[in-house]
PDB file of C-alpha atoms in Angstrom:
ATOM      1  CA  UNK M1321     -22.356 -25.841  -5.863  1.00 84.00           C
ATOM      2  CA  UNK M1322     -21.280 -23.402  -3.900  1.00 90.00           C
ATOM      3  CA  UNK M1323     -17.486 -22.927  -3.311  1.00 91.00           C
ATOM      4  CA  UNK M1324     -17.155 -23.996   0.769  1.00 92.00           C
ATOM      5  CA  UNK M1325     -14.431 -21.035   2.037  1.00 91.00           C
ATOM      6  CA  UNK M1326     -11.972 -22.103   5.572  1.00 92.00           C
ATOM      7  CA  UNK M1327      -9.728 -19.181   5.641  1.00 93.00           C
ATOM      8  CA  UNK M1328     -11.687 -16.185   5.180  1.00 94.00           C
ATOM      9  CA  UNK M1329     -10.727 -12.724   4.690  1.00 95.00           C
ATOM     10  CA  UNK M1330     -11.053 -11.749   8.397  1.00 96.00           C
ATOM     11  CA  UNK M1331      -9.061 -14.826   9.238  1.00 97.00           C
ATOM     12  CA  UNK M1332      -6.375 -13.757   6.771  1.00 97.00           C
ATOM     13  CA  UNK M1333      -6.356 -10.070   7.998  1.00 97.00           C
ATOM     14  CA  UNK M1334      -6.035 -11.261  11.187  1.00 97.00           C
ATOM     15  CA  UNK M1335      -2.855 -13.458  10.747  1.00 97.00           C
ATOM     16  CA  UNK M1336      -1.198 -10.533   9.320  1.00 98.00           C
ATOM     17  CA  UNK M1337      -1.824  -8.194  11.653  1.00 97.00           C
ATOM     18  CA  UNK M1338      -0.590 -10.366  13.988  1.00 98.00           C
ATOM     19  CA  UNK M1339       2.740 -10.786  12.215  1.00 98.00           C
ATOM     20  CA  UNK M1340       2.760  -6.639  11.048  1.00 98.00           C
ATOM     21  CA  UNK M1341       3.392  -3.570  12.537  1.00 98.00           C
ATOM     22  CA  UNK M1342       0.864  -1.943  12.462  1.00 98.00           C
ATOM     23  CA  UNK M1343       1.090   2.197  12.601  1.00 98.00           C
ATOM     24  CA  UNK M1344      -1.652   4.644  13.680  1.00 98.00           C
ATOM     25  CA  UNK M1345      -2.211   7.246  11.504  1.00 98.00           C
ATOM     26  CA  UNK M1346      -0.880  10.397  13.713  1.00 98.00           C
ATOM     27  CA  UNK M1347       2.286   7.884  13.794  1.00 98.00           C
ATOM     28  CA  UNK M1348       2.070   7.385  10.151  1.00 98.00           C
ATOM     29  CA  UNK M1349       1.949  11.255   9.668  1.00 98.00           C
ATOM     30  CA  UNK M1350       5.287  11.902  11.468  1.00 98.00           C
ATOM     31  CA  UNK M1351       6.943   8.525   9.880  1.00 98.00           C
ATOM     32  CA  UNK M1352       6.287  10.118   6.294  1.00 97.00           C
ATOM     33  CA  UNK M1353       8.248  13.037   7.084  1.00 97.00           C
ATOM     34  CA  UNK M1354      11.422  11.380   6.916  1.00 97.00           C
ATOM     35  CA  UNK M1355      13.302  10.210   3.834  1.00 97.00           C
ATOM     36  CA  UNK M1356      14.040   7.254   4.690  1.00 98.00           C
ATOM     37  CA  UNK M1357      10.376   5.823   4.538  1.00 98.00           C
ATOM     38  CA  UNK M1358       8.345   5.443   1.584  1.00 98.00           C
ATOM     39  CA  UNK M1359       4.184   5.639   1.824  1.00 98.00           C
ATOM     40  CA  UNK M1360       2.785   3.305  -0.626  1.00 98.00           C
ATOM     41  CA  UNK M1361      -0.603   3.382  -1.854  1.00 98.00           C
ATOM     42  CA  UNK M1362      -2.058   0.208  -3.033  1.00 98.00           C
ATOM     43  CA  UNK M1363      -5.896   1.223  -4.198  1.00 97.00           C
ATOM     44  CA  UNK M1364      -7.054   1.226  -7.411  1.00 95.00           C
ATOM     45  CA  UNK M1365      -6.298   4.550  -9.493  1.00 94.00           C
ATOM     46  CA  UNK M1366      -9.772   5.160  -9.378  1.00 94.00           C
ATOM     47  CA  UNK M1367      -9.878   4.973  -6.213  1.00 96.00           C
ATOM     48  CA  UNK M1368      -7.008   7.653  -6.014  1.00 97.00           C
ATOM     49  CA  UNK M1369      -8.869   9.534  -8.532  1.00 95.00           C
ATOM     50  CA  UNK M1370     -12.243  10.048  -6.628  1.00 95.00           C
ATOM     51  CA  UNK M1371     -10.454   9.838  -3.506  1.00 96.00           C
ATOM     52  CA  UNK M1372      -6.817  11.581  -3.391  1.00 97.00           C
ATOM     53  CA  UNK M1373      -3.616  10.873  -2.080  1.00 97.00           C
ATOM     54  CA  UNK M1374      -0.834  11.353   0.116  1.00 98.00           C
ATOM     55  CA  UNK M1375       1.940  13.557  -1.403  1.00 97.00           C
ATOM     56  CA  UNK M1376       4.628  11.914  -2.236  1.00 96.00           C
ATOM     57  CA  UNK M1377       3.409   8.717  -1.940  1.00 98.00           C
ATOM     58  CA  UNK M1378       4.025   5.894  -4.384  1.00 98.00           C
ATOM     59  CA  UNK M1379       1.353   4.518  -6.057  1.00 97.00           C
ATOM     60  CA  UNK M1380       0.894   0.364  -6.602  1.00 97.00           C
ATOM     61  CA  UNK M1381      -2.010  -1.821  -7.074  1.00 95.00           C
ATOM     62  CA  UNK M1382      -2.174  -4.378  -5.392  1.00 94.00           C
ATOM     63  CA  UNK M1383      -2.353  -6.853  -8.205  1.00 94.00           C
ATOM     64  CA  UNK M1384       0.810  -5.819  -9.101  1.00 97.00           C
ATOM     65  CA  UNK M1385       2.744  -6.029  -5.472  1.00 98.00           C
ATOM     66  CA  UNK M1386       4.662  -8.979  -5.858  1.00 98.00           C
ATOM     67  CA  UNK M1387       6.203  -8.136  -9.285  1.00 98.00           C
ATOM     68  CA  UNK M1388       7.017  -4.940  -8.609  1.00 98.00           C
ATOM     69  CA  UNK M1389       8.929  -5.786  -5.308  1.00 98.00           C
ATOM     70  CA  UNK M1390      10.766  -8.953  -6.482  1.00 98.00           C
ATOM     71  CA  UNK M1391      13.876  -7.576  -8.674  1.00 97.00           C
ATOM     72  CA  UNK M1392      14.048 -10.852 -10.366  1.00 97.00           C
ATOM     73  CA  UNK M1393      11.267  -9.933 -11.787  1.00 97.00           C
ATOM     74  CA  UNK M1394      10.602  -8.596 -15.434  1.00 97.00           C
ATOM     75  CA  UNK M1395       8.308  -5.856 -13.562  1.00 97.00           C
ATOM     76  CA  UNK M1396      10.592  -4.843 -10.708  1.00 98.00           C
ATOM     77  CA  UNK M1397       9.951  -1.438  -9.719  1.00 98.00           C
ATOM     78  CA  UNK M1398      13.482  -0.024  -8.395  1.00 97.00           C
ATOM     79  CA  UNK M1399      11.908   2.158  -5.288  1.00 98.00           C
ATOM     80  CA  UNK M1400      11.414  -1.715  -4.143  1.00 98.00           C
ATOM     81  CA  UNK M1401      14.866  -2.049  -4.069  1.00 96.00           C
ATOM     82  CA  UNK M1402      16.118   0.471  -1.610  1.00 97.00           C
ATOM     83  CA  UNK M1403      17.146   0.357   1.882  1.00 97.00           C
ATOM     84  CA  UNK M1404      13.903   2.789   3.320  1.00 98.00           C
ATOM     85  CA  UNK M1405      11.207   2.049   5.151  1.00 98.00           C
ATOM     86  CA  UNK M1406       7.966   0.849   3.624  1.00 98.00           C
ATOM     87  CA  UNK M1407       4.371   1.757   5.102  1.00 98.00           C
ATOM     88  CA  UNK M1408       1.992   0.764   3.030  1.00 98.00           C
ATOM     89  CA  UNK M1409      -2.158   1.824   2.930  1.00 98.00           C
ATOM     90  CA  UNK M1410      -5.326   1.600   1.319  1.00 98.00           C
ATOM     91  CA  UNK M1411      -8.876   3.007   2.580  1.00 98.00           C
ATOM     92  CA  UNK M1412      -9.651   1.417   4.913  1.00 97.00           C
ATOM     93  CA  UNK M1413      -6.694  -0.956   6.213  1.00 96.00           C
ATOM     94  CA  UNK M1414      -7.972  -4.218   5.547  1.00 97.00           C
ATOM     95  CA  UNK M1415      -5.689  -5.290   1.810  1.00 98.00           C
ATOM     96  CA  UNK M1416      -2.727  -3.007   3.370  1.00 98.00           C
ATOM     97  CA  UNK M1417      -2.352  -5.313   5.978  1.00 98.00           C
ATOM     98  CA  UNK M1418      -2.513  -7.864   3.353  1.00 98.00           C
ATOM     99  CA  UNK M1419       0.304  -6.148   1.220  1.00 98.00           C
ATOM    100  CA  UNK M1420       2.679  -5.862   4.175  1.00 98.00           C
ATOM    101  CA  UNK M1421       2.294  -9.084   5.179  1.00 98.00           C
ATOM    102  CA  UNK M1422       2.757 -10.426   1.405  1.00 98.00           C
ATOM    103  CA  UNK M1423       5.823  -7.391   1.158  1.00 98.00           C
ATOM    104  CA  UNK M1424       7.792  -8.579   4.463  1.00 98.00           C
ATOM    105  CA  UNK M1425       7.261 -12.748   3.800  1.00 98.00           C
ATOM    106  CA  UNK M1426       8.778 -11.910   0.473  1.00 98.00           C
ATOM    107  CA  UNK M1427      11.948 -10.594   2.354  1.00 98.00           C
ATOM    108  CA  UNK M1428      10.897  -6.551   1.877  1.00 98.00           C
ATOM    109  CA  UNK M1429      12.131  -5.201   5.549  1.00 97.00           C
ATOM    110  CA  UNK M1430      10.961  -3.610   7.462  1.00 98.00           C
ATOM    111  CA  UNK M1431       7.456  -2.683   6.727  1.00 98.00           C
ATOM    112  CA  UNK M1432       4.128  -1.721   8.214  1.00 98.00           C
ATOM    113  CA  UNK M1433       0.609  -0.347   7.574  1.00 98.00           C
ATOM    114  CA  UNK M1434      -1.535   2.398   8.706  1.00 98.00           C
ATOM    115  CA  UNK M1435      -4.427   1.335  10.540  1.00 98.00           C
ATOM    116  CA  UNK M1436      -7.593   2.702   8.592  1.00 98.00           C
ATOM    117  CA  UNK M1437      -5.885   2.970   5.871  1.00 98.00           C
ATOM    118  CA  UNK M1438      -5.862   6.424   3.805  1.00 98.00           C
ATOM    119  CA  UNK M1439      -9.546   7.414   5.958  1.00 98.00           C
ATOM    120  CA  UNK M1440      -7.719   7.562   8.844  1.00 98.00           C
ATOM    121  CA  UNK M1441      -4.744   9.414   7.572  1.00 98.00           C
ATOM    122  CA  UNK M1442      -6.907  12.120   6.251  1.00 97.00           C
ATOM    123  CA  UNK M1443      -9.500  12.199   9.217  1.00 98.00           C
ATOM    124  CA  UNK M1444      -6.442  12.691  11.523  1.00 98.00           C
ATOM    125  CA  UNK M1445      -5.228  15.895   9.759  1.00 97.00           C
ATOM    126  CA  UNK M1446      -2.822  14.112   7.331  1.00 98.00           C
ATOM    127  CA  UNK M1447      -1.796  16.155   4.115  1.00 97.00           C
ATOM    128  CA  UNK M1448      -3.661  14.892   0.985  1.00 98.00           C
ATOM    129  CA  UNK M1449      -3.888  16.263  -2.369  1.00 96.00           C
ATOM    130  CA  UNK M1450      -6.414  15.561  -5.903  1.00 95.00           C
ATOM    131  CA  UNK M1451      -4.992  13.388  -8.387  1.00 86.00           C
ATOM    132  CA  UNK M1452      -5.853  13.464 -12.080  1.00 77.00           C
ATOM    133  CA  UNK M1453      -4.575  10.025 -14.096  1.00 74.00           C
ATOM    134  CA  UNK M1454      -2.217  11.466 -16.639  1.00 72.00           C
ATOM    135  CA  UNK M1455      -4.405  11.949 -20.274  1.00 70.00           C
ATOM    136  CA  UNK M1456      -3.756   9.348 -23.088  1.00 68.00           C
ATOM    137  CA  UNK M1457      -2.607  12.599 -25.826  1.00 66.00           C
ATOM    138  CA  UNK M1458       0.071  13.536 -22.641  1.00 56.00           C
TER     139      UNK M1458
END
C-alpha cells in the first residue's frame, strides 16, 4: 500500500520561507562581498562539478549539515562556529530554504538563503567558477 504524506515538500518549503530570511540574488551578490558573510553551497558535488560554483563558497552537502553545524558533533566544522552570517544556496532555492530553517532551528544565526539558488545568482551576473573534484592520487 502506498504511503500517505501529510506534509509534503511544498508545505515544508513554504513553512521554512515564512520563518527565514530570503535574499534576492542581487542582494546575496552584494552581501557576499563582506568578510562577515559565509556562502554555504549545499548542492551535491556532482552538481557543483557540472554547473560551477560561487568563488569562496563553503561546500556542505545537505546530508551533513546538522553534523557539521553542531559543535558537539564529532563531525563539527570550525567554519560554523564563527560569528558570521551564513547564506545558504542550492540549485534553485528549495533545499536551501530547508537548510537555512534547520540551521536557524539549531541556533545558528544569522542565516538566510538565496531565492532561486545558484541559477538565480548566475543569471543575476554573480561570479562563478568551474570546480573539479580532487583526484584520489592528489
